[in-house]
CSV table of C-alpha atoms in Angstrom, one decimal:
chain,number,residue,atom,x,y,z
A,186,UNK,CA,0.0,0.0,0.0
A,187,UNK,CA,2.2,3.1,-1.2
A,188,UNK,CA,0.2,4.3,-4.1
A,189,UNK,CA,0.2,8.1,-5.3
A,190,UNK,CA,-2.6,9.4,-7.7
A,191,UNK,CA,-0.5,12.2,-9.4
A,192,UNK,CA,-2.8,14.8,-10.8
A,193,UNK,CA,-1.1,17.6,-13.3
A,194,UNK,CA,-2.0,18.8,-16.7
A,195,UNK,CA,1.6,19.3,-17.8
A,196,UNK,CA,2.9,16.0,-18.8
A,197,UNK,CA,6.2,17.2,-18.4
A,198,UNK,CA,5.6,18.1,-15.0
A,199,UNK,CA,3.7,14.6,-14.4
A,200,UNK,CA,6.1,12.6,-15.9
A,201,UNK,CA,9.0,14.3,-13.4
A,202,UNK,CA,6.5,13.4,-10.5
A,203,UNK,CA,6.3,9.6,-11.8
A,204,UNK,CA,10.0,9.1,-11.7
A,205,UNK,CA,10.3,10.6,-8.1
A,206,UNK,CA,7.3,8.5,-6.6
A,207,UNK,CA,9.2,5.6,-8.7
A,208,UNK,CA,12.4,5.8,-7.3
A,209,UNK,CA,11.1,6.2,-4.0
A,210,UNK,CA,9.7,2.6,-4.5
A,211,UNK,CA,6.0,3.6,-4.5
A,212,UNK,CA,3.3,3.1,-7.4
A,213,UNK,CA,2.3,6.0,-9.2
A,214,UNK,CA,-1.0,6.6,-10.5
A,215,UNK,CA,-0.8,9.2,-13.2
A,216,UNK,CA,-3.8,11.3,-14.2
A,217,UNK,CA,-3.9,14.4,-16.7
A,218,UNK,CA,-7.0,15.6,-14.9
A,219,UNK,CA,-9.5,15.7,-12.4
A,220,UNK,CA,-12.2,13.7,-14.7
A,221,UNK,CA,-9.6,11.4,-14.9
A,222,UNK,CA,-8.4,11.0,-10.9
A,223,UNK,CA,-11.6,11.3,-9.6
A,224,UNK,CA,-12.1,7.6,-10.9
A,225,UNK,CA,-9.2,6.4,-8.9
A,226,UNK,CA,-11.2,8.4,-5.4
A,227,UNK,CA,-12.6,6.1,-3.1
A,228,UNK,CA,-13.0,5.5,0.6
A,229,UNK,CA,-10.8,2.3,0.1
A,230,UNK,CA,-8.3,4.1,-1.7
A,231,UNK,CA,-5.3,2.3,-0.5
A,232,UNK,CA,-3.0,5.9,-1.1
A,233,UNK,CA,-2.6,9.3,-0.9
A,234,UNK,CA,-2.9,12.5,-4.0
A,235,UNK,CA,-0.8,14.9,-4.7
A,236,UNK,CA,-2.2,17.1,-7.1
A,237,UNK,CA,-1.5,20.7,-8.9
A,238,UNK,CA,-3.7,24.0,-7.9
A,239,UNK,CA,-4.2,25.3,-11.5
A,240,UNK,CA,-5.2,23.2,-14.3
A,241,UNK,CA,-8.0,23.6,-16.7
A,242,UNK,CA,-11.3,22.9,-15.5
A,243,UNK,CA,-11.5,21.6,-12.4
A,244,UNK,CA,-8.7,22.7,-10.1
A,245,UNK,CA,-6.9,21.3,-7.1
A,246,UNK,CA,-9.1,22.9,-4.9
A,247,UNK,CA,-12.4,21.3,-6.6
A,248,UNK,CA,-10.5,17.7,-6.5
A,249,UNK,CA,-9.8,18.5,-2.5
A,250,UNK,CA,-12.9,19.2,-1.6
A,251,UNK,CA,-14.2,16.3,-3.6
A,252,UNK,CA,-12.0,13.8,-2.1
A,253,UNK,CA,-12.9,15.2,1.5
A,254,UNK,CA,-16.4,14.4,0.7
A,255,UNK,CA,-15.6,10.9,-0.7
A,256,UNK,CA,-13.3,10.3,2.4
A,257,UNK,CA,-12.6,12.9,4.9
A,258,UNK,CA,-9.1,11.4,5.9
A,259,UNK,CA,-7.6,10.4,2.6
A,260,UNK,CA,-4.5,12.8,2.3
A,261,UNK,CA,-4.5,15.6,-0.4
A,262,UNK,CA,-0.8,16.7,-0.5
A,263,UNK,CA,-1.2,20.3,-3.0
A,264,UNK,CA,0.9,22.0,-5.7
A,265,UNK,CA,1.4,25.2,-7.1
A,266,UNK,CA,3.8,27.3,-9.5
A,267,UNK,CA,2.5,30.8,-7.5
A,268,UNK,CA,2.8,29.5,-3.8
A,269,UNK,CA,1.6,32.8,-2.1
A,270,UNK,CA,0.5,32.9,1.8
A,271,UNK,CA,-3.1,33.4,1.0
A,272,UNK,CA,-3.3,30.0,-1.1
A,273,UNK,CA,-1.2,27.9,1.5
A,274,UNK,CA,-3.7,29.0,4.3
A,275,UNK,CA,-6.7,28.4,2.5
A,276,UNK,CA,-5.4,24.5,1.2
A,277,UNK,CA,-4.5,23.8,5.0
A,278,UNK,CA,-7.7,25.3,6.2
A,279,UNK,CA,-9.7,23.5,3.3
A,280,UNK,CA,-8.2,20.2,4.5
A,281,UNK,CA,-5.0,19.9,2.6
A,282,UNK,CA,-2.9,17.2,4.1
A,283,UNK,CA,0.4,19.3,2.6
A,284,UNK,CA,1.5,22.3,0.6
A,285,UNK,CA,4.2,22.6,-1.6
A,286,UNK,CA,5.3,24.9,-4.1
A,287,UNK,CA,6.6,24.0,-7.6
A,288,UNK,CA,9.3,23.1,-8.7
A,289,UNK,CA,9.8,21.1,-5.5
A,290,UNK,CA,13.0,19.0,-4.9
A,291,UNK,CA,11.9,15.0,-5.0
A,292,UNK,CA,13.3,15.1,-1.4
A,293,UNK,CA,10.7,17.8,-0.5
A,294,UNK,CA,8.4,15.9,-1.9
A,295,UNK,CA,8.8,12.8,-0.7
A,296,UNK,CA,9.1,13.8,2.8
A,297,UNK,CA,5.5,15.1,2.9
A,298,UNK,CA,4.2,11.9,0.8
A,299,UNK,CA,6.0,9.2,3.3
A,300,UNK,CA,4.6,11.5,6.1
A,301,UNK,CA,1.5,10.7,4.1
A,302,UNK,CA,1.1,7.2,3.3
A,303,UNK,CA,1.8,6.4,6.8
A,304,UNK,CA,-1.1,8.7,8.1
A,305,UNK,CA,-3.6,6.5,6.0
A,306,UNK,CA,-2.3,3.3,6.7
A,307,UNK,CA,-2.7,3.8,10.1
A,308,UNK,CA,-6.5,5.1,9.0
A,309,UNK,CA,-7.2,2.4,6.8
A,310,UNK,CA,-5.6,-0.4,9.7
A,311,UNK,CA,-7.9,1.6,12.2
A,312,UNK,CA,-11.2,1.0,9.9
A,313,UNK,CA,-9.9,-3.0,10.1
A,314,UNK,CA,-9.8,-3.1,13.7
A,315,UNK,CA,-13.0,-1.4,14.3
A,316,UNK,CA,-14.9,-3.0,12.0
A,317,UNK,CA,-13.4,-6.5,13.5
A,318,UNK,CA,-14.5,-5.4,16.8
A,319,UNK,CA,-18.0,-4.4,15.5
A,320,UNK,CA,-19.0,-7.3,13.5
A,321,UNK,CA,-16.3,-10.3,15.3
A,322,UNK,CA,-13.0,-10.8,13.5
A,323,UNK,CA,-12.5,-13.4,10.8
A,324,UNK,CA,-10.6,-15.9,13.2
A,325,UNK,CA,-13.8,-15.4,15.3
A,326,UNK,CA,-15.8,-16.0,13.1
A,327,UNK,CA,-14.3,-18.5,10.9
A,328,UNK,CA,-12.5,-20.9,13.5
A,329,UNK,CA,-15.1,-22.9,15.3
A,330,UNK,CA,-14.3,-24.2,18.7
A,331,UNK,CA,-14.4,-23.4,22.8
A,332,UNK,CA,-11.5,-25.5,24.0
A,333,UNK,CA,-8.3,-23.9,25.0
A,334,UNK,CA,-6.2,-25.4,22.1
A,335,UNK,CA,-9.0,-23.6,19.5
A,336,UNK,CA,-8.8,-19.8,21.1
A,337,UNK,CA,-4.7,-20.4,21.3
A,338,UNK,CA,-5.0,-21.3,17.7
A,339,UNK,CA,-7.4,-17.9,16.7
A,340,UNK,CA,-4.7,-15.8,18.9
A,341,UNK,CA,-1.8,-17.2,16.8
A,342,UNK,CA,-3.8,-16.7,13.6
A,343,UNK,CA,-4.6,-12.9,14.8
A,344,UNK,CA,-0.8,-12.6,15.9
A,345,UNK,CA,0.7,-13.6,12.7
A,346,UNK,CA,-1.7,-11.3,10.8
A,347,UNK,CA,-0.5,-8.7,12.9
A,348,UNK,CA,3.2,-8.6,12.0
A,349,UNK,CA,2.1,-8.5,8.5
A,350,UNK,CA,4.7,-11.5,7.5
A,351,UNK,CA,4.9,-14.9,5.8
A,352,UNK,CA,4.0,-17.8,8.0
A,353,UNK,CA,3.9,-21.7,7.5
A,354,UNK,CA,0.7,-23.4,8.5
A,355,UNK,CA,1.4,-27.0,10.2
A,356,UNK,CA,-1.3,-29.6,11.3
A,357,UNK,CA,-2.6,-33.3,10.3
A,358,UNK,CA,-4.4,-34.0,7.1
A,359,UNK,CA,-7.9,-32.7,7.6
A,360,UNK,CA,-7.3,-29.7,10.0
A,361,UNK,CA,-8.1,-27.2,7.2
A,362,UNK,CA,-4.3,-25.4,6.7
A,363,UNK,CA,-5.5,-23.8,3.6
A,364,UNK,CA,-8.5,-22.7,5.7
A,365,UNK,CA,-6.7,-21.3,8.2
A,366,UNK,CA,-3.8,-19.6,5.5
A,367,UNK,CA,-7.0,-17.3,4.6
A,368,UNK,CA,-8.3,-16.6,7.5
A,369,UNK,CA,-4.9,-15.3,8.7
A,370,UNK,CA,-4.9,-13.2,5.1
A,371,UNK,CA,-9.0,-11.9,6.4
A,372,UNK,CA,-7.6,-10.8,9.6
A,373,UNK,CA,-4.6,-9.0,7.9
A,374,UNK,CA,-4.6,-4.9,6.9
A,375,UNK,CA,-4.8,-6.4,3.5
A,376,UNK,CA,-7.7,-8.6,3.8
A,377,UNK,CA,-9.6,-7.3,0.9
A,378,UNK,CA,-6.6,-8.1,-1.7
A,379,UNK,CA,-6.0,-11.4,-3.4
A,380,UNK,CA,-5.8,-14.3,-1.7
A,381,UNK,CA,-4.2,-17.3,-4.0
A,382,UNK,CA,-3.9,-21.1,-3.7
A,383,UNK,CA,-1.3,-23.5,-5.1
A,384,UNK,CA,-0.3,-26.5,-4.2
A,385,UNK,CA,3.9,-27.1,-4.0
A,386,UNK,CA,3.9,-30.4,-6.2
A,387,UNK,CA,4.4,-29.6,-9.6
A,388,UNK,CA,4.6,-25.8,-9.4
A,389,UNK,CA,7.2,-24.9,-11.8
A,390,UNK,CA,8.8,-21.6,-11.7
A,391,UNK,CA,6.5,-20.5,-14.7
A,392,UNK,CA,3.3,-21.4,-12.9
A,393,UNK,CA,4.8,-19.7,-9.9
A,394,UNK,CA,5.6,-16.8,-11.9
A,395,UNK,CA,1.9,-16.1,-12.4
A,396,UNK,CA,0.8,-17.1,-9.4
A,397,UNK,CA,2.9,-14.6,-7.7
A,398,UNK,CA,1.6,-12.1,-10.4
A,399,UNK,CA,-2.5,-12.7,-9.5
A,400,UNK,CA,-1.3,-12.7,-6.3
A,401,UNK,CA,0.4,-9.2,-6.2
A,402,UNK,CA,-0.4,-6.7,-3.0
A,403,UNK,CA,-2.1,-9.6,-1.6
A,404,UNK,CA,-0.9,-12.7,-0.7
A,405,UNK,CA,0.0,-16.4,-1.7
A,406,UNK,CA,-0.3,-20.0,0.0
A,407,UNK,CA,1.5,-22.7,-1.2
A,408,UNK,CA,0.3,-26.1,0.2
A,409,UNK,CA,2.7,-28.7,0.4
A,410,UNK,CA,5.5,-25.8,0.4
A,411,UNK,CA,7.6,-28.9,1.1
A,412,UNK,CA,7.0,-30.4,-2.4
A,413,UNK,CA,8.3,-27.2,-4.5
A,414,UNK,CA,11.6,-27.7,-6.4
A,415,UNK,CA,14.7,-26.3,-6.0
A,416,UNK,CA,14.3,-24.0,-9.1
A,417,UNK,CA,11.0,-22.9,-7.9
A,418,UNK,CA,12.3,-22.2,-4.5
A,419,UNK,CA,15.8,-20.5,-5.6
A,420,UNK,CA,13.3,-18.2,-7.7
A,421,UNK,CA,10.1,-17.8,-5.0
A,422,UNK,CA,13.4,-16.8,-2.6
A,423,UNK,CA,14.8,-14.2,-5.3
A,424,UNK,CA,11.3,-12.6,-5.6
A,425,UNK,CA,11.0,-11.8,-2.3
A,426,UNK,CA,14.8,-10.7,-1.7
A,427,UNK,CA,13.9,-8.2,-4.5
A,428,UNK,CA,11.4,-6.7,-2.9
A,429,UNK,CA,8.0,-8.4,-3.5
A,430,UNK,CA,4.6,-6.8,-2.9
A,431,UNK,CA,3.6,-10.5,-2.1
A,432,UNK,CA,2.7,-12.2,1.5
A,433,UNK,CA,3.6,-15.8,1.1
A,434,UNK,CA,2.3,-18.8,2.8
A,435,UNK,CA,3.7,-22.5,3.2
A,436,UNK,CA,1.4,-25.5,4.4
A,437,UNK,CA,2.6,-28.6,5.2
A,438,UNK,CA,2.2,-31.5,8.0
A,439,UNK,CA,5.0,-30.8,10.5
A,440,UNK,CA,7.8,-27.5,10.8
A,441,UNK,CA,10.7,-30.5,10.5
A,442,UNK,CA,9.4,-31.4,7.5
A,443,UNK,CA,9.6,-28.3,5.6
A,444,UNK,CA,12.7,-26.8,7.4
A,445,UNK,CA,14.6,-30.6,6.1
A,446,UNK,CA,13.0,-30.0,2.4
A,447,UNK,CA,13.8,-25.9,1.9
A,448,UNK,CA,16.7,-24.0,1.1
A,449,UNK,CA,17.9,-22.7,4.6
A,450,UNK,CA,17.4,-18.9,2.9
A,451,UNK,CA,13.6,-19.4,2.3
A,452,UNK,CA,12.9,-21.2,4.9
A,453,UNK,CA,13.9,-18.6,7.6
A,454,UNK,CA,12.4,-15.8,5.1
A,455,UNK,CA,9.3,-17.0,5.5
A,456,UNK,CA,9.2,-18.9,9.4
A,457,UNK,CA,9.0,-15.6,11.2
A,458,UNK,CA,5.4,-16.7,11.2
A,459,UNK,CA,3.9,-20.4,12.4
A,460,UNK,CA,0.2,-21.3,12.9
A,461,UNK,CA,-0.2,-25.0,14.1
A,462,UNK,CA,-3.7,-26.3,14.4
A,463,UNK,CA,-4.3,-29.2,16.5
A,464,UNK,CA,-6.1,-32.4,15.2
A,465,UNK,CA,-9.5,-33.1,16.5
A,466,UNK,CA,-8.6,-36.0,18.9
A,467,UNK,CA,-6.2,-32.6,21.1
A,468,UNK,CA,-9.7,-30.9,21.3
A,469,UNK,CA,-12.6,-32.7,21.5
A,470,UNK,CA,-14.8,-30.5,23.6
A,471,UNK,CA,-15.1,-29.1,20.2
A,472,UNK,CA,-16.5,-32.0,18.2
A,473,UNK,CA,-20.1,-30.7,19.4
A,474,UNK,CA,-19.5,-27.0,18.2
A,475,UNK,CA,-17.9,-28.6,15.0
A,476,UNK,CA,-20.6,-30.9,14.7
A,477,UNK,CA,-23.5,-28.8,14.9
A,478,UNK,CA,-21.9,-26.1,12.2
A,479,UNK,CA,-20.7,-28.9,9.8
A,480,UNK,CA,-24.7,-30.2,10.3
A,481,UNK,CA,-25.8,-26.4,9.8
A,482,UNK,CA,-24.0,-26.1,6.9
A,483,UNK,CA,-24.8,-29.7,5.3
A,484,UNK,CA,-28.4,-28.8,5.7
A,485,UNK,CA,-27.8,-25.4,3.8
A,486,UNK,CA,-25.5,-27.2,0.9
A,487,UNK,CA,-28.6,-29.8,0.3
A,488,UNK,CA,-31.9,-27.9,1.1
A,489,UNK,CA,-32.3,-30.2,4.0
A,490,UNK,CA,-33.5,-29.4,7.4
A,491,UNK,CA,-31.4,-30.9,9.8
A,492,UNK,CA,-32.6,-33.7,12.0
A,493,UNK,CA,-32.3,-32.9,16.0
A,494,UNK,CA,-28.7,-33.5,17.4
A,495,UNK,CA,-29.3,-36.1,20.1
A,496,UNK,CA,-27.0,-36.1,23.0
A,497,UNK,CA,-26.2,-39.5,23.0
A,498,UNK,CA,-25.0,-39.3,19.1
A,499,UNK,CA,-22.8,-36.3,20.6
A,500,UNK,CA,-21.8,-38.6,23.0
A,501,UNK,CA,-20.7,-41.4,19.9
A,502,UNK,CA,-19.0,-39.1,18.2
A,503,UNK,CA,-16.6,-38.1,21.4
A,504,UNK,CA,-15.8,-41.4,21.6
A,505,UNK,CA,-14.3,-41.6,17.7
A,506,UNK,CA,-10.9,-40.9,17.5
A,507,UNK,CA,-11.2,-38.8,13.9
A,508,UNK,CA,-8.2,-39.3,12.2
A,509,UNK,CA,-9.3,-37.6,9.2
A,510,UNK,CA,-10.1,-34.1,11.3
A,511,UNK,CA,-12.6,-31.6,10.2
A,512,UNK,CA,-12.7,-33.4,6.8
A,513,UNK,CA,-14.3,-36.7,8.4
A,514,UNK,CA,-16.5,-34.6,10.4
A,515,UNK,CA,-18.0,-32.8,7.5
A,516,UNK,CA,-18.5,-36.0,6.1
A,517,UNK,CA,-20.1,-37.3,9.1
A,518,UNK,CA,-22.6,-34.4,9.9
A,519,UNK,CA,-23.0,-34.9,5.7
A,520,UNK,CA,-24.4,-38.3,5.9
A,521,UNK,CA,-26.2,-37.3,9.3
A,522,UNK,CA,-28.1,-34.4,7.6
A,523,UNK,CA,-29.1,-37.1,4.4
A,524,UNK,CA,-29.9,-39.8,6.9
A,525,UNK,CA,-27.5,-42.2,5.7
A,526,UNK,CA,-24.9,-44.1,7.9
A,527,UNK,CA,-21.0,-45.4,6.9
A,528,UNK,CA,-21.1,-48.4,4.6
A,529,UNK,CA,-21.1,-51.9,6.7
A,530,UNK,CA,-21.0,-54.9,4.7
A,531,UNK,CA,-24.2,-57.6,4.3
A,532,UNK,CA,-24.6,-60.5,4.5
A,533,UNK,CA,-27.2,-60.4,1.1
A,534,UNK,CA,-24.4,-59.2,-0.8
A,535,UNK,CA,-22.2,-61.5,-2.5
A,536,UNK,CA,-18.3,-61.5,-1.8
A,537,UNK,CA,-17.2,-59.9,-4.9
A,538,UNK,CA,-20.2,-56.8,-3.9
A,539,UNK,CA,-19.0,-56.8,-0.4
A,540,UNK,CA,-15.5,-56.8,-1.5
A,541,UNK,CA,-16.1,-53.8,-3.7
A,542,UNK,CA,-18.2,-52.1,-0.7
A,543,UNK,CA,-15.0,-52.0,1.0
A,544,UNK,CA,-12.2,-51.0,-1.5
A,545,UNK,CA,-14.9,-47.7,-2.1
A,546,UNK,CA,-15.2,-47.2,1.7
A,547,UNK,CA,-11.1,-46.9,1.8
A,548,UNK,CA,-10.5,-44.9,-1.3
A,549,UNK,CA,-13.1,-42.4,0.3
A,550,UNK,CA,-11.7,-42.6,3.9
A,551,UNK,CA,-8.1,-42.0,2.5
A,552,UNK,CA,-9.4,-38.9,0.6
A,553,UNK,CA,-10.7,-37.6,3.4
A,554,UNK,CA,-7.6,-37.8,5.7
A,555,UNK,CA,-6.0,-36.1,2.6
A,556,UNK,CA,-8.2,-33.4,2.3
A,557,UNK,CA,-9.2,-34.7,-1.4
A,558,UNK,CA,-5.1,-35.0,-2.8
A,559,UNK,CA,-5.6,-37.9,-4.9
A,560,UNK,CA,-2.2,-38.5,-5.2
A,561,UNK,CA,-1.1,-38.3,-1.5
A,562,UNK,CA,-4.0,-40.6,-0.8
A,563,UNK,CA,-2.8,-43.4,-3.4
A,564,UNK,CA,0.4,-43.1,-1.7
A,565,UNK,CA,-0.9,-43.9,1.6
A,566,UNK,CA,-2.9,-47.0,0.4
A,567,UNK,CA,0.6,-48.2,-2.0
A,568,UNK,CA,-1.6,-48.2,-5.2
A,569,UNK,CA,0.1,-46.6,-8.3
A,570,UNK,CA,-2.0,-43.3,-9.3
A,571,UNK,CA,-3.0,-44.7,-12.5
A,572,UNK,CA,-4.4,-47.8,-10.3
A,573,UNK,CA,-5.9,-45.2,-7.9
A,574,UNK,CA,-7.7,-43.0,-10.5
A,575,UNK,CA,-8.9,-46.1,-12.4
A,576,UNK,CA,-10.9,-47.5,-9.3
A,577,UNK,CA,-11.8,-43.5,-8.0
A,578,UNK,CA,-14.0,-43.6,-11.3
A,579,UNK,CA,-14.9,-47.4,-10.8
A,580,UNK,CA,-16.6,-46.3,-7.7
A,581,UNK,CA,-18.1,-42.4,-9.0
A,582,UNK,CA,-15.9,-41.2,-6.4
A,583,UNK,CA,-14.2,-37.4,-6.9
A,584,UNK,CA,-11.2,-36.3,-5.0
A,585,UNK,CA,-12.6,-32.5,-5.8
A,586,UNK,CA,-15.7,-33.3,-3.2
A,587,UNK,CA,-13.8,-34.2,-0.8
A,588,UNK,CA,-11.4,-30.8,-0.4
A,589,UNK,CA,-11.5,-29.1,2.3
């Protein structure tokens, strides 16, 4: 967030400004007019204006008090060739953030646009925080749980979104990391920019090129971080040694992991922040709060009304030891909502139908420890992935619907 709307008529003039905002390593947003800034204006404006006095039409003074109206603490820095008393007063009394007369030294300049930028970043962080307070932050809102283990994990989440860094996201398959990397990114200054998804295996440096491109002023998450290769990590590091406008996020099992499988350089670049999130079996005074949303939001996804909770079904599902996390228990409070139960083999069936009954209920149970990763769940059963994929579409079964 260091953009400059630069308003003057003469392009000389304008062009002199874009190489001093430039070389003070902020984005310049050139306009030759007010008809032409007044597009860029907006509360959300994630900048400040610096903008000439006299031009044709509508001067400075008409885009000032325009932009006051539009947002009353957006800074208007003001510039003019004839810099008399009279004029300075009435731009500080109309609002004017600064005044500066022309031609100003980029130093000059700069000063009062730095002094600037920070002014509405603080405004713009304020907004955030209030409106978090207001309406219950992201984290709150978005991580379901009352244990001890789920508000240590929405404080972590709030404290890495905080320091405005990378992070790595660590827990078992079926916690939700990629879940969890956006709600840090929601609870972050910049939670209305981009938010983009990869996954680490098989992101080659011209895929993560372009991701890093949609992903500019916003952030990135790269699942499986672990997975990337060296190419892709030598040139992920160089991007952000040189200054990237990109926050970037690694997910992956366990810390170890990822420390053994990085280059040293990235791998303290980006571990100033960690998020772990425990499994379900380290919390399961939540499975009832969990439970009852997953069944909330199973009955919303289907067009079902929800069957009563019994206490006692609460109580079964304490007793389960959920290996496969939130994923299993979205399943669960799936097939609870449609009144259907976990495959159990029958006696009516023959062998070969039984048999089958089975090999769908693993392929389905692996994909949901795996949050849906096809080919980390063919791994974990020892089938080949062609072997894997043949009997996924055997069964009807869709690693897509079972992503978390």
């Amino acid at each position: 967030m260091r953009r400059v709307l630069l308003v003057e008529d003469d392009a000389p003039v304008r062009e002199a400004l874009v190489q001093s905002v430039m070389l003070a390593e902020c984005d310049p947003v050139p306009a030759a007019s007010f008809v032409v800034a007044k597009d860029h204006i907006s509360r959300d404006f994630d900048g400040v204006i610096v903008s000439d006095i006299r031009m044709p039409g509508r001067d400075g003074f008409h885009l000032l008090e325009y932009a006051q109206n539009v947002d009353p603490e957006l800074p208007v820095i003001l510039l003019t060739g004839e810099g008399d008393i009279p004029m300075a007063v009435r731009a500080m009394g109309e609002g004017a953030f600064g005044f500066l007369e022309k031609p100003c030294s980029p130093s000059d300049l700069m000063a009062v646009v730095e002094r600037a930028l920070k002014t509405r970043a603080l405004v713009l962080e304020n907004r955030v925080l209030k409106a978090q307070l207001e309406t219950g932050d992201p984290a709150a809102r978005l991580i379901f749980g009352v244990s001890d283990k789920a508000e240590a994990l929405r404080a972590q989440v709030r404290a890495v979104a905080r320091s405005g860094s990378g992070a790595f996201i660590t827990g078992a398959a079926g916690t939700g990391i990629s879940k969890v990397a956006e709600v840090v990114h929601l609870c972050s200054s910049i939670a209305r920019t981009a938010f983009v998804k990869r996954s680490g295996a098989g992101l080659d440096v011209s895929a993560l090129e372009s991701a890093l491109e949609q992903a500019r002023g916003g952030a990135l998450f790269i699942d499986e971080i672990a997975e990337l290769s060296a190419q892709a990590q030598f040139f992920l590091l160089e991007h952000l040694e040189n200054g990237a406008n990109v926050k970037v996020f690694g997910g992956g099992a366990e810390i170890a992991a990822i420390q053994a499988a990085l280059n040293p350089d990235l791998f303290y670049r980006l571990e100033i922040g960690r998020v772990h999130i425990p499994s379900i079996a380290e919390r399961p005074e939540d499975i009832p709060v969990l439970f009852r949303h997953y069944v909330a939001q199973a009955g919303e996804q289907s067009g079902i009304t929800p069957p009563d909770i019994k206490g006692e079904h609460i109580a079964d599902l304490m007793q389960q030891d959920w290996s496969g996390n939130a994923r299993a228990l979205m399943s669960a409070a799936m097939r609870f909502v449609l009144g259907i139960s976990a495959p159990e083999p029958s006696a009516e069936l023959s062998l070969s139908d039984q048999l089958a009954q089975f090999e769908r209920a693993l392929l389905v149970s692996a994909l949901e420890r795996h949050e849906g990763k096809a080919s980390v769940a063919a791994a974990a059963l020892k089938l080949p992935r062609k072997t894997f994929y043949d009997r996924l579409a055997r069964y009807g079964v869709k690693p897509e619907d079972y992503r978390v």
